[in-house]
PDB file of C-alpha atoms in Angstrom:
ATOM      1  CA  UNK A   1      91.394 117.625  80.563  1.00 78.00           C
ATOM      2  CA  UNK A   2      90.385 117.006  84.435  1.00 84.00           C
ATOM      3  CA  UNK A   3      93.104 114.978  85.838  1.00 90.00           C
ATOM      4  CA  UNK A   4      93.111 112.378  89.064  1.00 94.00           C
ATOM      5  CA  UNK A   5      96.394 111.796  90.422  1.00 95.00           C
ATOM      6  CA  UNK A   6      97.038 110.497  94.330  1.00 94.00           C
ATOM      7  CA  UNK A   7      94.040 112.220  95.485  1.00 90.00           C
ATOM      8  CA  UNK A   8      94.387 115.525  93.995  1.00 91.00           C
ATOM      9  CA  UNK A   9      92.534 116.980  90.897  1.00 90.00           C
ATOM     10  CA  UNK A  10      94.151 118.864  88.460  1.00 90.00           C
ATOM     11  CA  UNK A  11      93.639 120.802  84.641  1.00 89.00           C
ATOM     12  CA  UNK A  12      97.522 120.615  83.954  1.00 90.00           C
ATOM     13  CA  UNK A  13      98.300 116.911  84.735  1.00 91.00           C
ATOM     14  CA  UNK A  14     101.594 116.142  86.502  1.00 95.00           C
ATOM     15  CA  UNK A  15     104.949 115.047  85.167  1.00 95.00           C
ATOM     16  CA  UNK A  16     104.918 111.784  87.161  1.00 96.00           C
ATOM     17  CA  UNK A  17     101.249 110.281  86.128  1.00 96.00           C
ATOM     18  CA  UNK A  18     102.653 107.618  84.076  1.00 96.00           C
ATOM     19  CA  UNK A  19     105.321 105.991  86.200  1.00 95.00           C
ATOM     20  CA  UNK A  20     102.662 106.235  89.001  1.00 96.00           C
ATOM     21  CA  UNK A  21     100.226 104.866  87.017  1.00 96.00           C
ATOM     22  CA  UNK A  22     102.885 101.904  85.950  1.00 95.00           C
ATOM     23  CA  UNK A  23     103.476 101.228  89.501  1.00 96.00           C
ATOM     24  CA  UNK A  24     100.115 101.154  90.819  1.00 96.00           C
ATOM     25  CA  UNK A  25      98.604  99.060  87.529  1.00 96.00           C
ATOM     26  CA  UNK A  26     101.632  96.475  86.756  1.00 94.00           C
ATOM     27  CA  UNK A  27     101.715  93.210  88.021  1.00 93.00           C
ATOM     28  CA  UNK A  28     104.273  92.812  90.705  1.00 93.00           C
ATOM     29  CA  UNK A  29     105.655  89.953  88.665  1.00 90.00           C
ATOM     30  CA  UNK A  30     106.575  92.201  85.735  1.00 89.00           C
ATOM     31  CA  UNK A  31     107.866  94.715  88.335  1.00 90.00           C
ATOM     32  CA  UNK A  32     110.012  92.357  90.024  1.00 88.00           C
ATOM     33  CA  UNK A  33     111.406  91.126  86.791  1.00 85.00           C
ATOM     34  CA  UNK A  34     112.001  94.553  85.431  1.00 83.00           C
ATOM     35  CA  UNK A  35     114.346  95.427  88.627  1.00 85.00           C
ATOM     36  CA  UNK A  36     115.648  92.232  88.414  1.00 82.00           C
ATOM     37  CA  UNK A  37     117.207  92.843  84.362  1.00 80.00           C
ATOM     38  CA  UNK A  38     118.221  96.743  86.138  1.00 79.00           C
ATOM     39  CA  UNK A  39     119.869  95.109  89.097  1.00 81.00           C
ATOM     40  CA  UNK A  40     122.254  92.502  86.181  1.00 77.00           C
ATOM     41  CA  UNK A  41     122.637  95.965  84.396  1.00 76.00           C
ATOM     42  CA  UNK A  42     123.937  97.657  86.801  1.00 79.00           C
ATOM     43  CA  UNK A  43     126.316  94.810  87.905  1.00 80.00           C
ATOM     44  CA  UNK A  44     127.521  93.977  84.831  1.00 77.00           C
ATOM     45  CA  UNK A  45     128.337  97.945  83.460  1.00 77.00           C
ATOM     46  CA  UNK A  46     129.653  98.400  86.938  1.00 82.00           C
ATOM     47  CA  UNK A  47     132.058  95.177  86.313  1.00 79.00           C
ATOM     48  CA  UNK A  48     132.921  96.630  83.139  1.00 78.00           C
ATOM     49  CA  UNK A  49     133.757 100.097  84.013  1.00 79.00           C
ATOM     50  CA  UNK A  50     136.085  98.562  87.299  1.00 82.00           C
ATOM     51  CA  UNK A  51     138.154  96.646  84.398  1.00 78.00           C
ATOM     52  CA  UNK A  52     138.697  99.924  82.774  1.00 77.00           C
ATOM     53  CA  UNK A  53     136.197  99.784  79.631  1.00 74.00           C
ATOM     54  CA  UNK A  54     133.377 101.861  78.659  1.00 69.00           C
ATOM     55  CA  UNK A  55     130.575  99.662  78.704  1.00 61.00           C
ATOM     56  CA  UNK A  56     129.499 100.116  75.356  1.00 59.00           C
ATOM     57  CA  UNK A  57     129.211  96.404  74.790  1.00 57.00           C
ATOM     58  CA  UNK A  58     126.993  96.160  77.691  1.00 54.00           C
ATOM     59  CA  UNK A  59     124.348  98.548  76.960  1.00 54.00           C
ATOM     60  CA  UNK A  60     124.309  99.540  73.744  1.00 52.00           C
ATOM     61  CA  UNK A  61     123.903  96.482  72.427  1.00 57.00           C
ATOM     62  CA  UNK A  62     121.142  95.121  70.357  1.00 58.00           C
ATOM     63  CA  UNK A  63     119.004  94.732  73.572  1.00 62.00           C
ATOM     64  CA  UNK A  64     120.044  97.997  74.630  1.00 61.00           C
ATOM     65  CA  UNK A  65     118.678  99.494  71.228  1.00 64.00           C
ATOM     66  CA  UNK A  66     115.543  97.519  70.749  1.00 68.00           C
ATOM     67  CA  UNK A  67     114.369  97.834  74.934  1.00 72.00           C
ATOM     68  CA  UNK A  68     116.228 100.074  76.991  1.00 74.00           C
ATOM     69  CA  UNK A  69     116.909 103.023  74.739  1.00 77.00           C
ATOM     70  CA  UNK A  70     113.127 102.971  72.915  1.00 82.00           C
ATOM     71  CA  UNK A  71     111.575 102.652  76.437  1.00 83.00           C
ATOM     72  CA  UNK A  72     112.983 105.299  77.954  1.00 84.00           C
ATOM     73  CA  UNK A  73     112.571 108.040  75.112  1.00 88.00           C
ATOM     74  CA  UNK A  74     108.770 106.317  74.853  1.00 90.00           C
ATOM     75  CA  UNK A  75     108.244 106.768  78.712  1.00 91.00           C
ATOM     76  CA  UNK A  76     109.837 110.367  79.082  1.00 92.00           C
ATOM     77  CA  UNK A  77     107.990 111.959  76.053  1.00 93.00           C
ATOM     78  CA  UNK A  78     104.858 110.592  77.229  1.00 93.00           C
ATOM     79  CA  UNK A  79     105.516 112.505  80.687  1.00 93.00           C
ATOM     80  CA  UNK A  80     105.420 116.181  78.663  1.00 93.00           C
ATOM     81  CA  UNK A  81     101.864 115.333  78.174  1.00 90.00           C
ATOM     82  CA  UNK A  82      99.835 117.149  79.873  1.00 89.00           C
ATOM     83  CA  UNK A  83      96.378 114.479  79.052  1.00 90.00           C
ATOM     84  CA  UNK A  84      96.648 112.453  82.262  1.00 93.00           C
ATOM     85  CA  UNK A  85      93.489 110.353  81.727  1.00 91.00           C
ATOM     86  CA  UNK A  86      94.538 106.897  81.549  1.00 93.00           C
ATOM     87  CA  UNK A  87      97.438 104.327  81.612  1.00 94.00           C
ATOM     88  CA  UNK A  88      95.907 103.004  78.290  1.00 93.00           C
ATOM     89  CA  UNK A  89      97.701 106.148  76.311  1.00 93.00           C
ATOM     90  CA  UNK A  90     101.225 104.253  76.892  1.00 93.00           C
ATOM     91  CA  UNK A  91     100.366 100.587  76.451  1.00 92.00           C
ATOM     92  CA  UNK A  92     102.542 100.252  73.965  1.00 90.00           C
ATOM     93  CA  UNK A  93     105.256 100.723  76.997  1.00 89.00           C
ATOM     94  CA  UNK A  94     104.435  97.055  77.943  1.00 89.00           C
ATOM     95  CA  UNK A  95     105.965  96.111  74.589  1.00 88.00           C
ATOM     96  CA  UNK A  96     109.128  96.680  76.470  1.00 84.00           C
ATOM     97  CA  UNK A  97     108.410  95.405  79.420  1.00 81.00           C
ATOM     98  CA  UNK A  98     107.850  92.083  78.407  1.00 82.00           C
ATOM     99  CA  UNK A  99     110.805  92.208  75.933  1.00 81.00           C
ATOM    100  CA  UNK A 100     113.318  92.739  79.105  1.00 76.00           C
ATOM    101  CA  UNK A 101     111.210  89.930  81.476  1.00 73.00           C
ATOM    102  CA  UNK A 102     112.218  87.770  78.032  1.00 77.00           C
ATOM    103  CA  UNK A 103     115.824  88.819  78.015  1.00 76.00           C
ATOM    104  CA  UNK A 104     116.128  87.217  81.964  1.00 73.00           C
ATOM    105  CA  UNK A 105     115.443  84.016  80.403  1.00 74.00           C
ATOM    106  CA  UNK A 106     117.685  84.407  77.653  1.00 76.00           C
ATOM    107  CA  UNK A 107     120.452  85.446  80.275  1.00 73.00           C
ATOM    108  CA  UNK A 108     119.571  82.309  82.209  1.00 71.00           C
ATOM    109  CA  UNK A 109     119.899  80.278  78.723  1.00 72.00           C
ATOM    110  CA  UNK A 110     123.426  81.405  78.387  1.00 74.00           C
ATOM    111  CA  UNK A 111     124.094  81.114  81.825  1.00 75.00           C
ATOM    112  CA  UNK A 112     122.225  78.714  83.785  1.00 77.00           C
ATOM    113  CA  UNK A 113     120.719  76.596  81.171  1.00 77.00           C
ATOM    114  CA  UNK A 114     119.260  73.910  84.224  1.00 80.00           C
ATOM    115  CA  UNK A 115     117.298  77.228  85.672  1.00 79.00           C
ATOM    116  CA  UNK A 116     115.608  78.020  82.375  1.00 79.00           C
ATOM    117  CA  UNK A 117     112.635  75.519  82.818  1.00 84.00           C
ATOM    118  CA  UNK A 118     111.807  75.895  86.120  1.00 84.00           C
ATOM    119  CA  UNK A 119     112.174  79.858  85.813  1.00 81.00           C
ATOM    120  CA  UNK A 120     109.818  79.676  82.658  1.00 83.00           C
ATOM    121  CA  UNK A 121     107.419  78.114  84.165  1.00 88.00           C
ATOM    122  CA  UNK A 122     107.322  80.497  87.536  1.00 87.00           C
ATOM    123  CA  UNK A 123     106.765  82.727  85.521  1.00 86.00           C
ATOM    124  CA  UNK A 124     103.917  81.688  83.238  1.00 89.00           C
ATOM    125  CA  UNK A 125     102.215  79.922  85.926  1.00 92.00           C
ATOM    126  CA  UNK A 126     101.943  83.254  87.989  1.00 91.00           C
ATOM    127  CA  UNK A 127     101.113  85.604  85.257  1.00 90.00           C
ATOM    128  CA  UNK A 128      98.169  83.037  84.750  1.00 93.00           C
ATOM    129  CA  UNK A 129      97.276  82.999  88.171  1.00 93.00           C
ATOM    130  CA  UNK A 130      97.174  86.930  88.365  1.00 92.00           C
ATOM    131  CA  UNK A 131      95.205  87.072  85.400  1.00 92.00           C
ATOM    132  CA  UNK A 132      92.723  84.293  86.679  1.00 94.00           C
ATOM    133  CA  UNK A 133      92.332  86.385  90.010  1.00 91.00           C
ATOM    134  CA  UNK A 134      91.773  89.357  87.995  1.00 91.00           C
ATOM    135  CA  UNK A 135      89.060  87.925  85.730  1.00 91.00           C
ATOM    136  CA  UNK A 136      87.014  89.790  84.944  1.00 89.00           C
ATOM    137  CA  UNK A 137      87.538  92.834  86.230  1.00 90.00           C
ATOM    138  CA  UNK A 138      91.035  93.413  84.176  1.00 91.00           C
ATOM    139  CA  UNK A 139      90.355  96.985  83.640  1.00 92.00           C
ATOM    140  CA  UNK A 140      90.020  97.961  87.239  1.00 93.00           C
ATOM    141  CA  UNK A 141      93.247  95.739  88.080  1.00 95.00           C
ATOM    142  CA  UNK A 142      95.201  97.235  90.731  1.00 96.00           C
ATOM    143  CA  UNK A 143      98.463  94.899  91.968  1.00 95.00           C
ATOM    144  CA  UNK A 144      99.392  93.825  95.415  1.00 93.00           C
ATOM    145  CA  UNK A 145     101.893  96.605  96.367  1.00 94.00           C
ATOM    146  CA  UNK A 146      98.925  99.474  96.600  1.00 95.00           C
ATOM    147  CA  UNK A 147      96.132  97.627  98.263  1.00 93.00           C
ATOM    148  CA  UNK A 148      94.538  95.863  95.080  1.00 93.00           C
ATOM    149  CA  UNK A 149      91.684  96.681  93.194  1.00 92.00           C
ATOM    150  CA  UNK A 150      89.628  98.398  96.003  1.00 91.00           C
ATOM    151  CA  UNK A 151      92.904 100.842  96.854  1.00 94.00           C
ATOM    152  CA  UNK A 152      93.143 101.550  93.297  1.00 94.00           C
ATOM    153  CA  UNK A 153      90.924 104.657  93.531  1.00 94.00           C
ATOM    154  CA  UNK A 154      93.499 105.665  95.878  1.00 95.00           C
ATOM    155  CA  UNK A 155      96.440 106.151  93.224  1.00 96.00           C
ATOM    156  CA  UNK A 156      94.542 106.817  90.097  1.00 96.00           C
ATOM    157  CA  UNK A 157      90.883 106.885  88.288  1.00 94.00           C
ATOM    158  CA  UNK A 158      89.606 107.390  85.355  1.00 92.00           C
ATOM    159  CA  UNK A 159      89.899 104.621  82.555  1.00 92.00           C
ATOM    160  CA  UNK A 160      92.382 102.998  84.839  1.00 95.00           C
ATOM    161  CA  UNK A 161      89.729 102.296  86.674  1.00 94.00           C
ATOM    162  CA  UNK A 162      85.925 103.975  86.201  1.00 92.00           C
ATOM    163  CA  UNK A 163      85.447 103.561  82.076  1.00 92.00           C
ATOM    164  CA  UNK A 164      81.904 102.508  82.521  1.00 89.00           C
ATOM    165  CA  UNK A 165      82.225  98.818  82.300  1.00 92.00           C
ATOM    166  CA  UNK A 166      80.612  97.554  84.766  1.00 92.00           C
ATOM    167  CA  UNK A 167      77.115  99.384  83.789  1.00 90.00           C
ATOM    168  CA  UNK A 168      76.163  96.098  82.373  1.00 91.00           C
ATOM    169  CA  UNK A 169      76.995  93.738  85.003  1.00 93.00           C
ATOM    170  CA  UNK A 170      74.983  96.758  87.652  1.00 92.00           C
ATOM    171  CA  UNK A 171      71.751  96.507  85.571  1.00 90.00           C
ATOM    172  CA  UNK A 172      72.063  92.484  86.018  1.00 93.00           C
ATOM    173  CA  UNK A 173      73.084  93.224  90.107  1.00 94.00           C
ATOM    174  CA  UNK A 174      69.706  95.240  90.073  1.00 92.00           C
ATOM    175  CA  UNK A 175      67.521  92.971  88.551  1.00 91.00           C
ATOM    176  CA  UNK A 176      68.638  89.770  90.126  1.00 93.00           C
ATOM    177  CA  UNK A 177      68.289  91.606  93.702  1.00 91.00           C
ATOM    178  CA  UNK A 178      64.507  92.928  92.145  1.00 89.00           C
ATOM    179  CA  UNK A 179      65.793  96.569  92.585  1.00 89.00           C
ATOM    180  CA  UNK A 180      64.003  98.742  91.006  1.00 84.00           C
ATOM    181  CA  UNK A 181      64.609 102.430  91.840  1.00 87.00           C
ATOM    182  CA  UNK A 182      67.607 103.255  92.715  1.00 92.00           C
ATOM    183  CA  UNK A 183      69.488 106.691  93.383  1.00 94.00           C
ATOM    184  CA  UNK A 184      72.274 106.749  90.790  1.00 93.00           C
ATOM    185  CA  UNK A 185      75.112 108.812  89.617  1.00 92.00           C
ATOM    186  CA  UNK A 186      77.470 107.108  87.219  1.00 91.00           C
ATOM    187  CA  UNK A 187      81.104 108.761  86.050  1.00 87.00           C
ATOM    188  CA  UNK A 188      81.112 109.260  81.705  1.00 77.00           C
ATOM    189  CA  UNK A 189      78.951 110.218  79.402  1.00 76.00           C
ATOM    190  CA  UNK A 190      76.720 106.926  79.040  1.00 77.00           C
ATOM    191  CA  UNK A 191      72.950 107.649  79.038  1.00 79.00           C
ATOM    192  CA  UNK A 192      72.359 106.144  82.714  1.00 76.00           C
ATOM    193  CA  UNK A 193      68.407 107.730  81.699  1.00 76.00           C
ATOM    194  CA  UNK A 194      67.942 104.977  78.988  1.00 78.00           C
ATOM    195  CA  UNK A 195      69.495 102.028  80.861  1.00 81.00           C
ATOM    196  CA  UNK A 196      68.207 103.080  84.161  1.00 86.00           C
ATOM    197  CA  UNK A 197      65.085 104.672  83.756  1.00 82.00           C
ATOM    198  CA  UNK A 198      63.281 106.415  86.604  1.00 80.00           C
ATOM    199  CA  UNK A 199      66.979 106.983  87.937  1.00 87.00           C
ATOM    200  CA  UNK A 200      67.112 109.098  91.067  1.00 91.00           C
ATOM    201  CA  UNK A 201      69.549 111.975  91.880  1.00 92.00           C
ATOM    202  CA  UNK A 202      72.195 110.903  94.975  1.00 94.00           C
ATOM    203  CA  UNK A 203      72.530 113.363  97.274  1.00 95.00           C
ATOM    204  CA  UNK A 204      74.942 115.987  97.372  1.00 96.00           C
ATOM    205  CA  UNK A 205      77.368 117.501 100.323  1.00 96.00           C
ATOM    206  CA  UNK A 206      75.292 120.371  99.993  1.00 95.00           C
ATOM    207  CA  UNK A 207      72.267 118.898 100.582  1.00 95.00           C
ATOM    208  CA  UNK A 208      73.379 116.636 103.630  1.00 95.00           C
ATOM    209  CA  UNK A 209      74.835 119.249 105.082  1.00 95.00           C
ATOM    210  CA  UNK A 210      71.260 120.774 104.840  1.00 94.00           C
ATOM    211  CA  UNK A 211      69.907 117.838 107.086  1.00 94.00           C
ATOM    212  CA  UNK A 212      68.946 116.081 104.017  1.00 94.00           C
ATOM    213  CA  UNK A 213      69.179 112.192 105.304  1.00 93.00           C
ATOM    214  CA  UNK A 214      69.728 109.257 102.235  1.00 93.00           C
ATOM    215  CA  UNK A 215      67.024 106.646 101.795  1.00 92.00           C
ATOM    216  CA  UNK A 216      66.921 103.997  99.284  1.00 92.00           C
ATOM    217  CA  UNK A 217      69.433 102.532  97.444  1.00 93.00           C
ATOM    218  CA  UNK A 218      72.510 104.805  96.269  1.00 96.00           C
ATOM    219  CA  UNK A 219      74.386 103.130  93.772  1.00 95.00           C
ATOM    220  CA  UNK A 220      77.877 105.468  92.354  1.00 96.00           C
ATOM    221  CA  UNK A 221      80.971 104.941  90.071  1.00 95.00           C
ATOM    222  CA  UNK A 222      84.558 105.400  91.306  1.00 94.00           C
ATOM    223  CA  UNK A 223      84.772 108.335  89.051  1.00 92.00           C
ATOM    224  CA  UNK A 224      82.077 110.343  90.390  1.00 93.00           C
ATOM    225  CA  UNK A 225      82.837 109.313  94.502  1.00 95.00           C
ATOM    226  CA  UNK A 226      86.533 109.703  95.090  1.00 94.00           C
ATOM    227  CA  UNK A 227      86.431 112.909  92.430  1.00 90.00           C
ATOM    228  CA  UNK A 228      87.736 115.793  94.934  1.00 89.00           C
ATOM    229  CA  UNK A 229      86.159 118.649  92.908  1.00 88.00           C
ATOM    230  CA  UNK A 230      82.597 116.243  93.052  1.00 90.00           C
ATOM    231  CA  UNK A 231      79.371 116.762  95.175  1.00 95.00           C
ATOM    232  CA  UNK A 232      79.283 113.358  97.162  1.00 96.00           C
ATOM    233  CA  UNK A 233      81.974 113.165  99.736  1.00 95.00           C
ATOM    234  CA  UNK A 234      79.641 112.593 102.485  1.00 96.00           C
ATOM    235  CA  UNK A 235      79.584 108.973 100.826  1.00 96.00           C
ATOM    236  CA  UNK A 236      82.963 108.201 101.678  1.00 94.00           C
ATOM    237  CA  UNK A 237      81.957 108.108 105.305  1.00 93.00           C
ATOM    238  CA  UNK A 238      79.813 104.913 104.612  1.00 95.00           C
ATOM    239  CA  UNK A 239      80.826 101.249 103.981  1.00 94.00           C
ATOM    240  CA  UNK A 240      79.284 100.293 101.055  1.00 95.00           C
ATOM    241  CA  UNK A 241      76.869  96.848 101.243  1.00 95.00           C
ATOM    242  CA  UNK A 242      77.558  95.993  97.431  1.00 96.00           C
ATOM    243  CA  UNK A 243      80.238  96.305  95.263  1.00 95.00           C
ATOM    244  CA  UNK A 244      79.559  95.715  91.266  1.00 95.00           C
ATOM    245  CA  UNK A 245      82.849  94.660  89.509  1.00 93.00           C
ATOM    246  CA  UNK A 246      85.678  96.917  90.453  1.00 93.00           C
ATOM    247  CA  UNK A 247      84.541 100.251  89.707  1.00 94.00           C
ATOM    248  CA  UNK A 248      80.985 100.710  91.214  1.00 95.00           C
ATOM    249  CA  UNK A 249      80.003 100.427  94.963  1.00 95.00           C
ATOM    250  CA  UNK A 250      76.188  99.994  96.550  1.00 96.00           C
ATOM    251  CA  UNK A 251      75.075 101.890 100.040  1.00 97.00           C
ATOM    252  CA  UNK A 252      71.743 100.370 101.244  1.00 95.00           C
ATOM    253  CA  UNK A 253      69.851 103.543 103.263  1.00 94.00           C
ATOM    254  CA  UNK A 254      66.667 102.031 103.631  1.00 88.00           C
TER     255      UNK A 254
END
């Protein structure tokens, strides 16, 4: 399986896809949570293990057996894989994730019981606004920390973000702009013929190089511009006019 990792291409995959995949697709809420329930962790074992106990009661616990321990044999088998395609092959990883956000409000229960409602909300109301901001282009989400959505390509591709889901929403860009031919190259293995018919090919390096000068409309996926082993880097030297939901981009040449 071709593999996209950081700008680099590869048929072997790397060891550290998933956690930068994590990083780069995880809401900085649910990261800042997550290092929040590390950071009490770490305090409290390190409290423990000053008072001269073994912190079994800290972490092996029933939290430590139903999040921590699960999570981390989860996260570090899925890293042996060598089918680096996606973020969507570990979802279930999120499972955890939101477990530990809900054990910081369990802590603050016990704890701080006046912080509980105002914490709850925070963090409801945000998730809702990051999903609100993301609408609809959730499966080309990209957080804050790497640039957003249009950085994304940067980090990772694929179906984290090029699956082919905006092909819909680029047939409705063309015909409410009255485009009607269009050069096209589109990343997967949808028909682009029967959708687009009378398609034309984008040019490649090879033929720019040539003296070959773009006219019309180019319209290209994420998968097929930023792919370092593909034919049209001479795009990337271009802002594009258009861009069609988070995964396809529009260079007027006409």
């Amino acid at each position: 399986h071709a593999a996209y990792l950081l700008g680099q291409t590869s048929e072997e995959g790397w060891w550290y896809y998933f956690p930068v995949a994590l990083w780069a697709k995880t809401p900085i809420l649910t990261i800042i949570m997550v290092a929040t329930w590390i950071g009490l962790m770490s305090v409290l074992i390190w409290r423990t293990v000053r008072a001269g106990r073994w912190p079994t009661t800290t972490v092996w616990t029933s939290v430590g057996w139903t999040m921590v321990f699960p999570a981390l044999v989860y996260l570090g088998w899925s890293m042996t894989s060598h089918i680096n395609i996606g973020l969507r092959h570990i979802f279930p990883f999120y499972v955890f994730l939101s477990l530990t956000a809900g054990s910081i409000c369990a802590t603050l229960a016990r704890r701080r019981a006046s912080w509980l409602p105002v914490t709850a909300t925070l963090i409801i109301g945000v998730s809702a606004l990051v999903a609100i901001n993301a609408w609809p282009n959730t499966l080309g989400y990209f957080n804050r920390l790497v640039g957003g959505t249009t950085n994304g390509h940067a980090y990772v591709l694929d179906s984290n973000l090029d699956w082919n889901q905006d092909i819909w929403r680029l047939r409705t860009f063309l015909q409410q702009h009255g485009f009607t031919s269009v050069h096209l190259a589109l990343f997967g293995s949808i028909p682009a013929d029967k959708v687009f018919p009378g398609r034309l090919p984008v040019l490649t390096d090879e033929d720019v190089d040539r003296g070959v000068q773009p006219t019309g409309l180019v319209v290209i996926s994420a998968g097929q511009l930023y792919n370092e082993d593909g034919p049209f880097h001479w795009l990337r030297s271009y802002t594009p006019n258009w861009r069609v939901g988070s995964s396809i981009t529009v260079y007027d040449f006409r």
